[in-house]
PDB file of C-alpha atoms in Angstrom:
ATOM      1  CA  MET L   1     186.401  38.017 -98.196  1.00 47.00           C
ATOM      2  CA  ILE L   2     186.282  40.815-100.498  1.00 49.00           C
ATOM      3  CA  PRO L   3     189.222  40.828-102.842  1.00 51.00           C
ATOM      4  CA  MET L   4     191.248  43.881-102.153  1.00 47.00           C
ATOM      5  CA  ARG L   5     189.978  45.733-105.266  1.00 48.00           C
ATOM      6  CA  LEU L   6     186.474  44.795-104.407  1.00 44.00           C
ATOM      7  CA  ARG L   7     186.210  47.218-101.094  1.00 45.00           C
ATOM      8  CA  MET L   8     185.126  50.685-100.880  1.00 46.00           C
ATOM      9  CA  ALA L   9     184.845  53.224 -98.692  1.00 49.00           C
ATOM     10  CA  SER L  10     180.691  53.239 -98.598  1.00 48.00           C
ATOM     11  CA  PRO L  11     178.170  50.014 -97.427  1.00 47.00           C
ATOM     12  CA  ARG L  12     176.464  51.169-100.506  1.00 49.00           C
ATOM     13  CA  ALA L  13     178.978  50.829-102.732  1.00 49.00           C
ATOM     14  CA  ASN L  14     180.280  47.753-100.913  1.00 46.00           C
ATOM     15  CA  ILE L  15     176.768  45.881-101.304  1.00 49.00           C
ATOM     16  CA  CYS L  16     176.832  46.733-104.950  1.00 49.00           C
ATOM     17  CA  CYS L  17     180.425  45.696-105.297  1.00 49.00           C
ATOM     18  CA  MET L  18     179.515  41.606-102.901  1.00 50.00           C
ATOM     19  CA  ARG L  19     176.656  41.401-104.822  1.00 54.00           C
ATOM     20  CA  SER L  20     178.456  41.695-108.217  1.00 54.00           C
ATOM     21  CA  PHE L  21     181.791  39.813-107.073  1.00 51.00           C
ATOM     22  CA  MET L  22     179.227  36.964-106.078  1.00 51.00           C
ATOM     23  CA  THR L  23     177.256  36.861-109.565  1.00 54.00           C
ATOM     24  CA  MET L  24     180.487  36.975-111.470  1.00 50.00           C
ATOM     25  CA  LYS L  25     182.243  33.961-109.314  1.00 51.00           C
ATOM     26  CA  GLY L  26     178.985  31.826-109.478  1.00 53.00           C
ATOM     27  CA  TYR L  27     177.228  32.005-105.446  1.00 55.00           C
ATOM     28  CA  GLY L  28     173.806  32.921-107.970  1.00 55.00           C
ATOM     29  CA  ALA L  29     172.248  29.733-106.211  1.00 51.00           C
ATOM     30  CA  LEU L  30     173.458  31.453-102.672  1.00 52.00           C
ATOM     31  CA  MET L  31     171.712  34.741-103.199  1.00 51.00           C
ATOM     32  CA  SER L  32     168.774  33.256-104.523  1.00 51.00           C
ATOM     33  CA  LEU L  33     168.697  31.426-100.957  1.00 58.00           C
ATOM     34  CA  VAL L  34     168.596  34.751 -99.466  1.00 80.00           C
ATOM     35  CA  GLU L  35     167.251  37.132-101.927  1.00 87.00           C
ATOM     36  CA  LYS L  36     163.354  37.068-101.873  1.00 90.00           C
ATOM     37  CA  TRP L  37     160.808  38.657-104.523  1.00 93.00           C
ATOM     38  CA  ARG L  38     156.964  40.568-103.334  1.00 93.00           C
ATOM     39  CA  ASP L  39     154.884  41.599-105.141  1.00 94.00           C
ATOM     40  CA  ILE L  40     154.526  45.381-104.862  1.00 94.00           C
ATOM     41  CA  ALA L  41     151.422  46.660-103.744  1.00 90.00           C
ATOM     42  CA  ASP L  42     149.721  49.052-106.108  1.00 91.00           C
ATOM     43  CA  TYR L  43     151.590  46.814-109.163  1.00 94.00           C
ATOM     44  CA  LYS L  44     151.086  42.972-108.873  1.00 93.00           C
ATOM     45  CA  GLY L  45     151.544  41.279-111.964  1.00 92.00           C
ATOM     46  CA  LEU L  46     153.490  44.102-113.314  1.00 93.00           C
ATOM     47  CA  TYR L  47     156.690  44.459-110.598  1.00 95.00           C
ATOM     48  CA  GLN L  48     158.523  43.021-107.670  1.00 95.00           C
ATOM     49  CA  ILE L  49     160.714  44.572-105.290  1.00 94.00           C
ATOM     50  CA  SER L  50     163.274  41.791-103.776  1.00 93.00           C
ATOM     51  CA  SER L  51     164.526  41.990 -99.625  1.00 89.00           C
ATOM     52  CA  ILE L  52     167.267  43.717-101.001  1.00 89.00           C
ATOM     53  CA  GLY L  53     166.457  46.363-103.147  1.00 90.00           C
ATOM     54  CA  ARG L  54     166.258  45.327-106.642  1.00 93.00           C
ATOM     55  CA  VAL L  55     163.255  45.701-109.096  1.00 95.00           C
ATOM     56  CA  ARG L  56     161.963  43.884-111.304  1.00 95.00           C
ATOM     57  CA  SER L  57     159.454  43.445-114.243  1.00 94.00           C
ATOM     58  CA  LEU L  58     157.220  39.601-114.552  1.00 95.00           C
ATOM     59  CA  ASP L  59     156.761  38.769-117.946  1.00 94.00           C
ATOM     60  CA  ARG L  60     153.707  40.611-119.938  1.00 90.00           C
ATOM     61  CA  ILE L  61     152.086  40.624-122.985  1.00 89.00           C
ATOM     62  CA  ASP L  62     151.877  44.380-124.465  1.00 83.00           C
ATOM     63  CA  ALA L  63     148.824  46.406-125.505  1.00 82.00           C
ATOM     64  CA  LEU L  64     149.641  45.077-129.360  1.00 91.00           C
ATOM     65  CA  GLY L  65     150.314  41.929-127.880  1.00 92.00           C
ATOM     66  CA  ARG L  66     154.026  40.879-127.535  1.00 94.00           C
ATOM     67  CA  LEU L  67     154.884  39.262-125.160  1.00 94.00           C
ATOM     68  CA  ARG L  68     157.805  41.632-123.096  1.00 91.00           C
ATOM     69  CA  LYS L  69     159.880  39.577-121.362  1.00 95.00           C
ATOM     70  CA  GLY L  70     160.549  40.632-117.432  1.00 94.00           C
ATOM     71  CA  LYS L  71     164.077  41.997-116.434  1.00 94.00           C
ATOM     72  CA  VAL L  72     165.803  43.792-113.521  1.00 94.00           C
ATOM     73  CA  LEU L  73     165.569  47.291-113.565  1.00 92.00           C
ATOM     74  CA  ALA L  74     168.178  50.141-113.137  1.00 89.00           C
ATOM     75  CA  ASP L  75     167.278  52.252-110.218  1.00 83.00           C
ATOM     76  CA  VAL L  76     167.638  56.420-110.259  1.00 81.00           C
ATOM     77  CA  GLY L  77     169.611  58.179-107.611  1.00 75.00           C
ATOM     78  CA  SER L  78     168.143  61.698-106.728  1.00 67.00           C
ATOM     79  CA  MET L  79     168.657  64.501-103.887  1.00 68.00           C
ATOM     80  CA  GLY L  80     170.023  62.892-100.865  1.00 73.00           C
ATOM     81  CA  ASP L  81     171.323  60.014-101.932  1.00 76.00           C
ATOM     82  CA  TYR L  82     167.808  57.885-102.011  1.00 84.00           C
ATOM     83  CA  ARG L  83     167.117  56.027-105.005  1.00 90.00           C
ATOM     84  CA  LYS L  84     164.464  56.164-107.468  1.00 91.00           C
ATOM     85  CA  ILE L  85     162.601  53.390-109.188  1.00 93.00           C
ATOM     86  CA  THR L  86     160.107  54.630-112.147  1.00 93.00           C
ATOM     87  CA  LEU L  87     156.993  52.208-112.828  1.00 94.00           C
ATOM     88  CA  HIS L  88     154.444  52.317-115.522  1.00 92.00           C
ATOM     89  CA  ARG L  89     151.267  50.657-115.277  1.00 90.00           C
ATOM     90  CA  ASP L  90     148.061  51.749-117.777  1.00 88.00           C
ATOM     91  CA  GLY L  91     150.220  54.727-119.475  1.00 87.00           C
ATOM     92  CA  ASN L  92     150.475  56.755-116.663  1.00 93.00           C
ATOM     93  CA  SER L  93     154.218  56.391-114.721  1.00 94.00           C
ATOM     94  CA  LYS L  94     155.662  57.321-111.142  1.00 94.00           C
ATOM     95  CA  GLN L  95     158.815  57.719-109.436  1.00 92.00           C
ATOM     96  CA  LYS L  96     158.978  56.129-105.530  1.00 92.00           C
ATOM     97  CA  TYR L  97     161.768  55.497-103.568  1.00 91.00           C
ATOM     98  CA  ILE L  98     163.130  51.595-103.618  1.00 92.00           C
ATOM     99  CA  HIS L  99     163.737  52.049 -99.615  1.00 90.00           C
ATOM    100  CA  CYS L 100     160.118  53.148 -98.941  1.00 91.00           C
ATOM    101  CA  LEU L 101     158.717  49.822-101.461  1.00 93.00           C
ATOM    102  CA  VAL L 102     161.231  47.559 -99.410  1.00 91.00           C
ATOM    103  CA  ALA L 103     159.808  48.517 -96.222  1.00 89.00           C
ATOM    104  CA  GLU L 104     155.910  48.713 -97.467  1.00 90.00           C
ATOM    105  CA  THR L 105     156.431  44.812 -99.162  1.00 90.00           C
ATOM    106  CA  PHE L 106     158.656  43.244 -96.491  1.00 88.00           C
ATOM    107  CA  ILE L 107     158.015  45.523 -93.113  1.00 85.00           C
ATOM    108  CA  ARG L 108     154.898  44.981 -91.600  1.00 70.00           C
ATOM    109  CA  GLU L 109     153.880  48.507 -89.525  1.00 60.00           C
ATOM    110  CA  VAL L 110     155.800  51.168 -91.044  1.00 55.00           C
ATOM    111  CA  ASN L 111     156.497  54.396 -90.130  1.00 59.00           C
ATOM    112  CA  THR L 112     158.465  57.835 -90.729  1.00 54.00           C
ATOM    113  CA  PHE L 113     161.604  56.804 -88.327  1.00 53.00           C
ATOM    114  CA  SER L 114     161.815  53.610 -89.756  1.00 52.00           C
ATOM    115  CA  ASP L 115     161.822  54.534 -93.605  1.00 50.00           C
ATOM    116  CA  SER L 116     165.071  56.642 -93.690  1.00 53.00           C
ATOM    117  CA  LEU L 117     166.557  53.727 -91.081  1.00 54.00           C
ATOM    118  CA  LEU L 118     165.960  51.169 -93.478  1.00 54.00           C
ATOM    119  CA  SER L 119     167.429  53.057 -96.378  1.00 55.00           C
ATOM    120  CA  ASP L 120     170.747  53.058 -94.448  1.00 56.00           C
ATOM    121  CA  PHE L 121     170.926  48.870 -95.145  1.00 53.00           C
ATOM    122  CA  LEU L 122     170.418  49.017 -98.440  1.00 52.00           C
TER     123      LEU L 122
END
């Protein structure tokens, strides 16, 4: 049960609140059983996306030979309440919608209608 002070109006806020509440209370192992990570199609070895919509970079060595530690990336809000993430590869950057990345990675057949419906559950 989510404590009353953590309840919020929107479902998206409730998911974020629940995620941080579970992390604070030491339920990280439980969350790792639910959350599954897969490589993003055009960014294999650089980025992964989870089944709940989090994006992380992987450990890598940059052009100068330094080790770059992977981390969970922050997403950016955009018009229409869809969340975006900026991905970098070979000196170029692209912004991608997180709900589209989840759909492309975890759903075999993607059509335009299911993309917009999926974002309601993230």
